[in-house]
Amino acid sequence: MANILADSSYAALARTALSPIRRWIKLAPDEELKEFGFSGYAGLSSVAYALTRAGEFLGDDELVADGVIAGLRIRRDQIEGDDSLDAMGGSAGAILGLLACYAATDEPAILATAVACGRHLLRRRAFDKFGHKSWPTLDKCHLTGFSHGAAGIVYALLRLYAVTEKAEFYDAAVEGIRFEGSAFVSTHGNWPDYRRAATKPSEDPMFCMAWCHGAPGIGLARIAALDIMDDGEVRRDIEAALASTSRANLLSRDHLCCGNAGLMDTLCTAGARLASVDWSDKALQLAARTVARRNKLGSFRIAFHNGFYNPSLFQGTAGLGYQLLRLAEPTRIPSVLLLN
């Protein structure tokens, strides 16, 4: 808000809100930080990303410097012990937050940590039951999708390849896309969510429509990396994902992670990256429908349990507000779902 409205009160509020985390990353013992995690959506790399972007928005070099401190407190044994692997809690997400910090600072140790995360992902690939090589994440399942599946990992590896030009990261991304391509179900226009396969292998997979799992997140990942990988398979994935996302009914929740705000970001990003007014318009139309429902019901659909108020970013009102602001200023406000 401070960046868009040039209002110093928002800048002061942002600095105040960031003060505890800035102190904590400097003073917390290593074991406490290890328990906190290191990923870009939940962990030290997310702190590095937030402080870096806040510093850039506010023109505050000290905030950016603290972002570097957060990134440098990631330990190699954390990376080597990472079993999550994925964007939400593992090495893939850490790569994205670290690359944003590196782009702002050119700090070589930050890039070295991102590369260590990438190499960890290469070592942890495995064959699924169909012979495709990808990453076993939640419950050791080979998942599709952005938050816990191959799409988010592929996106991170492509971003890392773009900076390092190390072909091993590109090649692993190609394999990950082939895995997701083999899973696509044309009758659903979507990719299956295999999360319950570990406990209920006999049941048919679910099909979700969200950033975290399903076509919107996979489409967003492919669109965001088009400048790095652009071929027929990638274009087919984008076409299928956008078709399904644009046809989706208004979701029961409005937040970023698995709600309407996440779908808005896919459509908004498509409008910008594909230079298509149609997709941008669809993003605005979805936002209008979401706001209209809010006006009718008296509140946005955020809560998970009986009116519980959630002010957070991914599953709360802060993220929805951020996304609505991004729709108003898509060239000035980056996609937080992409950590770009």
Coordinates of C-alpha atoms in Angstrom, one line a residue:
M1 CA 0.0 0.0 0.0
A2 CA 2.8 2.4 0.8
N3 CA 4.4 1.8 -2.6
I4 CA 1.2 2.4 -4.5
L5 CA -0.4 5.2 -2.5
A6 CA 2.8 6.9 -1.4
D7 CA 1.3 7.1 2.1
S8 CA 3.9 7.2 4.9
S9 CA 1.5 5.8 7.4
Y10 CA 1.5 2.4 5.6
A11 CA 5.3 2.5 5.4
A12 CA 5.5 3.1 9.2
L13 CA 3.0 0.3 9.8
A14 CA 5.0 -2.1 7.6
R15 CA 8.3 -1.3 9.4
T16 CA 6.6 -1.8 12.8
A17 CA 5.2 -5.1 11.7
L18 CA 8.5 -6.3 10.5
S19 CA 10.5 -5.3 13.6
P20 CA 10.0 -8.5 15.6
I21 CA 11.0 -10.8 12.8
R22 CA 14.1 -8.6 12.0
R23 CA 15.2 -9.0 15.6
W24 CA 14.4 -12.6 15.8
I25 CA 16.5 -13.7 12.7
K26 CA 19.5 -12.0 14.2
L27 CA 19.2 -13.3 17.8
A28 CA 17.4 -16.7 17.6
P29 CA 19.5 -19.8 18.2
D30 CA 20.2 -22.1 15.3
E31 CA 18.0 -24.9 16.6
E32 CA 15.0 -22.6 16.9
L33 CA 15.5 -21.5 13.3
K34 CA 15.9 -25.1 12.2
E35 CA 12.5 -25.9 13.7
F36 CA 11.0 -22.9 11.9
G37 CA 12.1 -24.3 8.6
F38 CA 13.8 -22.7 5.6
S39 CA 11.3 -22.7 2.6
G40 CA 10.1 -19.7 0.6
Y41 CA 6.5 -20.1 1.6
A42 CA 7.0 -21.1 5.2
G43 CA 10.5 -20.6 6.6
L44 CA 13.7 -18.6 6.5
S45 CA 13.6 -18.1 2.8
S46 CA 10.1 -16.6 3.1
V47 CA 11.5 -14.1 5.6
A48 CA 14.4 -13.3 3.1
Y49 CA 11.8 -12.8 0.4
A50 CA 9.5 -10.6 2.5
L51 CA 12.3 -8.4 3.8
T52 CA 13.9 -8.0 0.4
R53 CA 10.6 -7.0 -1.3
A54 CA 9.6 -4.7 1.5
G55 CA 13.0 -3.0 1.3
E56 CA 12.7 -2.5 -2.4
F57 CA 9.1 -1.2 -2.1
L58 CA 10.1 1.2 0.7
G59 CA 13.6 2.1 -0.6
D60 CA 15.1 0.8 2.6
D61 CA 18.5 -0.8 2.2
E62 CA 18.6 -2.0 5.8
L63 CA 15.5 -4.1 5.2
V64 CA 17.1 -5.7 2.2
A65 CA 20.3 -6.3 4.2
D66 CA 18.2 -8.1 6.9
G67 CA 16.7 -10.2 4.1
V68 CA 20.3 -11.4 3.3
I69 CA 20.8 -12.2 7.0
A70 CA 17.7 -14.4 6.9
G71 CA 18.9 -16.2 3.8
L72 CA 22.4 -16.8 5.2
R73 CA 21.0 -18.4 8.4
I74 CA 19.8 -21.4 6.3
R75 CA 22.2 -24.2 7.2
R76 CA 23.4 -26.9 4.9
D77 CA 22.2 -29.6 7.3
Q78 CA 18.7 -28.2 7.0
I79 CA 18.9 -28.6 3.2
E80 CA 20.4 -32.1 3.4
G81 CA 17.7 -33.2 5.8
D82 CA 14.8 -31.8 3.8
D83 CA 12.2 -34.5 3.1
S84 CA 9.4 -32.0 2.1
L85 CA 11.2 -31.0 -1.1
D86 CA 8.2 -29.1 -2.4
A87 CA 7.4 -25.4 -2.8
M88 CA 5.4 -25.0 0.4
G89 CA 7.8 -26.5 2.9
G90 CA 10.9 -27.6 1.2
S91 CA 13.9 -26.8 -1.0
A92 CA 11.9 -25.7 -4.1
G93 CA 10.3 -22.9 -2.2
A94 CA 13.6 -21.9 -0.6
I95 CA 15.1 -21.5 -4.1
L96 CA 12.4 -19.0 -5.1
G97 CA 12.8 -16.8 -2.0
L98 CA 16.6 -16.9 -2.2
L99 CA 16.6 -16.0 -5.9
A100 CA 14.5 -12.9 -5.2
C101 CA 17.0 -11.9 -2.5
Y102 CA 20.0 -12.6 -4.8
A103 CA 18.5 -10.6 -7.7
A104 CA 18.3 -7.6 -5.3
T105 CA 21.8 -8.0 -3.8
D106 CA 24.1 -10.1 -5.9
E107 CA 25.2 -11.8 -2.7
P108 CA 27.1 -15.0 -3.9
A109 CA 26.4 -16.9 -0.6
I110 CA 22.7 -16.5 -1.2
L111 CA 23.0 -18.0 -4.7
A112 CA 25.2 -20.8 -3.4
T113 CA 22.5 -21.8 -0.9
A114 CA 19.9 -21.8 -3.7
V115 CA 22.2 -24.0 -5.8
A116 CA 22.6 -26.4 -2.8
C117 CA 18.8 -26.6 -2.6
G118 CA 18.6 -27.4 -6.3
R119 CA 21.2 -30.1 -6.0
H120 CA 19.3 -31.6 -3.2
L121 CA 16.2 -31.8 -5.4
L122 CA 18.2 -33.5 -8.1
R123 CA 19.4 -36.2 -5.7
R124 CA 15.9 -36.8 -4.3
R125 CA 14.2 -37.6 -7.6
A126 CA 12.7 -41.1 -7.9
F127 CA 10.6 -43.1 -10.3
D128 CA 6.9 -43.3 -9.7
K129 CA 4.9 -46.5 -10.4
F130 CA 4.6 -45.7 -14.0
G131 CA 8.3 -45.1 -14.6
H132 CA 8.3 -41.3 -14.6
K133 CA 10.9 -39.5 -12.6
S134 CA 9.7 -36.9 -10.2
W135 CA 9.7 -36.1 -6.4
P136 CA 8.0 -38.0 -3.6
T137 CA 6.7 -35.3 -1.3
L138 CA 3.7 -35.6 1.1
D139 CA 3.5 -39.2 2.4
K140 CA 6.1 -40.1 -0.2
C141 CA 3.5 -39.6 -3.0
H142 CA 4.5 -38.3 -6.4
L143 CA 2.1 -35.4 -6.6
T144 CA 1.0 -32.9 -9.3
G145 CA 0.4 -29.2 -8.6
F146 CA 2.2 -26.2 -7.3
S147 CA 2.3 -26.3 -3.5
H148 CA 3.3 -29.9 -2.9
G149 CA 3.8 -31.3 -6.4
A150 CA 6.0 -31.3 -9.4
A151 CA 4.8 -28.0 -10.9
G152 CA 6.2 -25.9 -8.1
I153 CA 9.5 -27.8 -8.1
V154 CA 9.8 -27.5 -11.9
Y155 CA 9.2 -23.8 -11.7
A156 CA 11.9 -23.4 -9.0
L157 CA 14.4 -25.4 -11.0
L158 CA 13.7 -23.4 -14.2
R159 CA 14.2 -20.2 -12.3
L160 CA 17.5 -21.5 -10.9
Y161 CA 18.6 -22.6 -14.4
A162 CA 17.9 -19.1 -15.7
V163 CA 20.3 -17.7 -13.2
T164 CA 23.0 -20.4 -13.2
E165 CA 22.8 -21.8 -16.7
K166 CA 23.4 -25.2 -15.3
A167 CA 21.7 -27.7 -17.6
E168 CA 21.1 -30.3 -14.9
F169 CA 18.4 -28.1 -13.5
Y170 CA 16.7 -27.6 -16.8
D171 CA 16.8 -31.4 -17.6
A172 CA 15.2 -32.3 -14.3
A173 CA 12.5 -29.7 -15.0
V174 CA 11.8 -31.4 -18.3
E175 CA 11.3 -34.7 -16.6
G176 CA 9.0 -33.2 -14.1
I177 CA 6.8 -31.7 -16.8
R178 CA 6.7 -35.1 -18.5
F179 CA 5.5 -36.7 -15.3
E180 CA 2.7 -34.2 -14.9
G181 CA 1.8 -34.5 -18.6
S182 CA 1.4 -38.3 -18.1
A183 CA -1.1 -37.6 -15.3
F184 CA -3.3 -35.1 -17.1
V185 CA -6.9 -36.2 -17.6
S186 CA -8.4 -34.6 -20.6
T187 CA -12.0 -35.4 -19.7
H188 CA -11.6 -33.3 -16.5
G189 CA -9.3 -30.7 -18.2
N190 CA -7.2 -31.0 -15.0
W191 CA -4.5 -32.9 -13.2
P192 CA -5.4 -35.3 -10.5
D193 CA -4.6 -34.7 -6.8
Y194 CA -3.0 -37.9 -5.5
R195 CA -2.8 -36.9 -1.8
R196 CA -5.0 -39.6 -0.6
A197 CA -3.2 -42.3 -2.6
A198 CA -1.0 -43.2 0.4
T199 CA -3.9 -44.0 2.7
K200 CA -6.7 -44.9 0.2
P201 CA -4.9 -46.3 -2.8
S202 CA -8.0 -48.0 -4.1
E203 CA -10.0 -44.8 -4.4
D204 CA -10.1 -42.6 -7.5
P205 CA -8.0 -39.4 -7.2
M206 CA -9.5 -36.0 -6.4
F207 CA -9.5 -33.1 -8.9
C208 CA -9.0 -29.7 -7.2
M209 CA -9.3 -26.3 -8.7
A210 CA -6.8 -24.1 -6.8
W211 CA -3.3 -22.6 -6.8
C212 CA -2.2 -25.3 -4.3
H213 CA -3.5 -28.3 -6.2
G214 CA -5.0 -28.4 -9.7
A215 CA -5.0 -26.5 -13.0
P216 CA -4.7 -22.9 -11.8
G217 CA -1.4 -23.5 -10.0
I218 CA 0.1 -25.7 -12.8
G219 CA -0.9 -23.1 -15.4
L220 CA 0.6 -20.3 -13.3
A221 CA 3.9 -22.2 -13.0
R222 CA 4.1 -22.8 -16.7
I223 CA 3.2 -19.3 -17.7
A224 CA 5.7 -17.8 -15.3
A225 CA 8.5 -19.8 -16.8
L226 CA 7.6 -19.3 -20.4
D227 CA 10.7 -17.2 -21.0
I228 CA 12.8 -20.1 -19.9
M229 CA 10.9 -23.1 -21.4
D230 CA 8.5 -22.7 -24.2
D231 CA 7.5 -25.7 -26.3
G232 CA 4.4 -27.5 -27.5
E233 CA 3.9 -29.4 -24.3
V234 CA 4.2 -26.4 -22.1
R235 CA 1.8 -24.4 -24.3
R236 CA -0.8 -27.3 -24.2
D237 CA -0.6 -27.3 -20.4
I238 CA -1.2 -23.5 -20.3
E239 CA -4.1 -23.8 -22.7
A240 CA -5.8 -26.6 -20.7
A241 CA -5.1 -24.9 -17.4
L242 CA -6.5 -21.5 -18.5
A243 CA -9.6 -23.1 -20.0
S244 CA -10.4 -24.9 -16.8
T245 CA -9.6 -22.0 -14.5
S246 CA -11.7 -19.6 -16.5
R247 CA -14.7 -22.0 -16.5
A248 CA -14.5 -22.7 -12.8
N249 CA -17.5 -21.8 -10.6
L250 CA -16.9 -19.3 -7.8
L251 CA -15.1 -21.3 -5.2
S252 CA -16.3 -21.6 -1.6
R253 CA -13.3 -19.8 -0.3
D254 CA -11.8 -16.5 -1.4
H255 CA -8.1 -16.6 -0.2
L256 CA -4.9 -17.2 -2.2
C257 CA -4.0 -20.7 -1.4
C258 CA -7.1 -22.7 -2.3
G259 CA -9.6 -19.9 -3.1
N260 CA -10.7 -17.4 -5.7
A261 CA -7.7 -15.0 -5.1
G262 CA -5.4 -17.8 -6.4
L263 CA -7.4 -18.2 -9.6
M264 CA -7.4 -14.4 -10.1
D265 CA -3.6 -14.5 -10.0
T266 CA -3.4 -17.2 -12.7
L267 CA -5.7 -15.2 -15.0
C268 CA -3.9 -11.9 -14.2
T269 CA -0.5 -13.4 -14.8
A270 CA -1.8 -14.9 -18.1
G271 CA -3.0 -11.5 -19.2
A272 CA 0.3 -9.9 -18.5
R273 CA 2.7 -12.6 -19.8
L274 CA 0.6 -13.6 -22.8
A275 CA -0.3 -10.0 -23.6
S276 CA -4.0 -11.0 -23.6
V277 CA -6.7 -8.5 -22.5
D278 CA -9.2 -11.4 -22.4
W279 CA -7.4 -13.1 -19.6
S280 CA -6.9 -9.9 -17.7
D281 CA -10.7 -9.2 -18.1
K282 CA -11.5 -12.6 -16.8
A283 CA -9.4 -12.0 -13.7
L284 CA -11.3 -8.7 -13.1
Q285 CA -14.6 -10.4 -13.6
L286 CA -13.8 -13.1 -11.1
A287 CA -12.8 -10.4 -8.6
A288 CA -16.1 -8.6 -9.2
R289 CA -18.0 -11.8 -8.5
T290 CA -16.0 -12.4 -5.3
V291 CA -16.6 -8.8 -4.1
A292 CA -20.3 -9.0 -5.0
R293 CA -20.7 -12.2 -2.9
R294 CA -18.9 -10.4 -0.1
N295 CA -21.3 -7.5 -0.3
K296 CA -24.2 -9.9 -0.2
L297 CA -23.0 -12.0 2.7
G298 CA -21.3 -9.2 4.7
S299 CA -17.8 -10.7 4.6
F300 CA -15.3 -12.6 2.4
R301 CA -15.3 -16.4 2.6
I302 CA -12.1 -16.9 4.5
A303 CA -12.9 -18.9 7.6
F304 CA -12.3 -22.7 7.8
H305 CA -14.2 -23.3 11.1
N306 CA -17.2 -21.5 12.4
G307 CA -16.3 -17.9 11.8
F308 CA -12.6 -18.2 12.8
Y309 CA -11.0 -15.0 11.5
N310 CA -7.7 -15.5 9.6
P311 CA -5.7 -12.4 8.8
S312 CA -2.8 -14.2 7.3
L313 CA -1.3 -14.2 3.8
F314 CA -2.0 -17.5 2.1
Q315 CA -5.3 -18.5 3.7
G316 CA -6.4 -15.2 5.1
T317 CA -7.6 -11.7 4.4
A318 CA -4.1 -10.2 3.9
G319 CA -3.5 -12.3 0.8
L320 CA -6.9 -11.5 -0.7
G321 CA -6.3 -7.8 -0.1
Y322 CA -2.8 -8.1 -1.7
Q323 CA -4.3 -9.9 -4.8
L324 CA -7.0 -7.3 -5.3
L325 CA -4.4 -4.6 -5.1
R326 CA -2.3 -6.5 -7.6
L327 CA -5.2 -6.6 -10.0
A328 CA -5.4 -2.8 -9.8
E329 CA -1.6 -2.5 -10.4
P330 CA -0.4 -5.7 -12.1
T331 CA 2.9 -4.2 -13.4
R332 CA 3.9 -2.7 -10.1
I333 CA 3.0 -5.5 -7.7
P334 CA 4.6 -8.9 -8.1
S335 CA 2.8 -12.2 -7.8
V336 CA 3.4 -13.4 -4.2
L337 CA 2.2 -16.9 -5.3
L338 CA 5.3 -17.0 -7.6
L339 CA 7.7 -15.3 -5.1
N340 CA 8.9 -13.2 -8.0

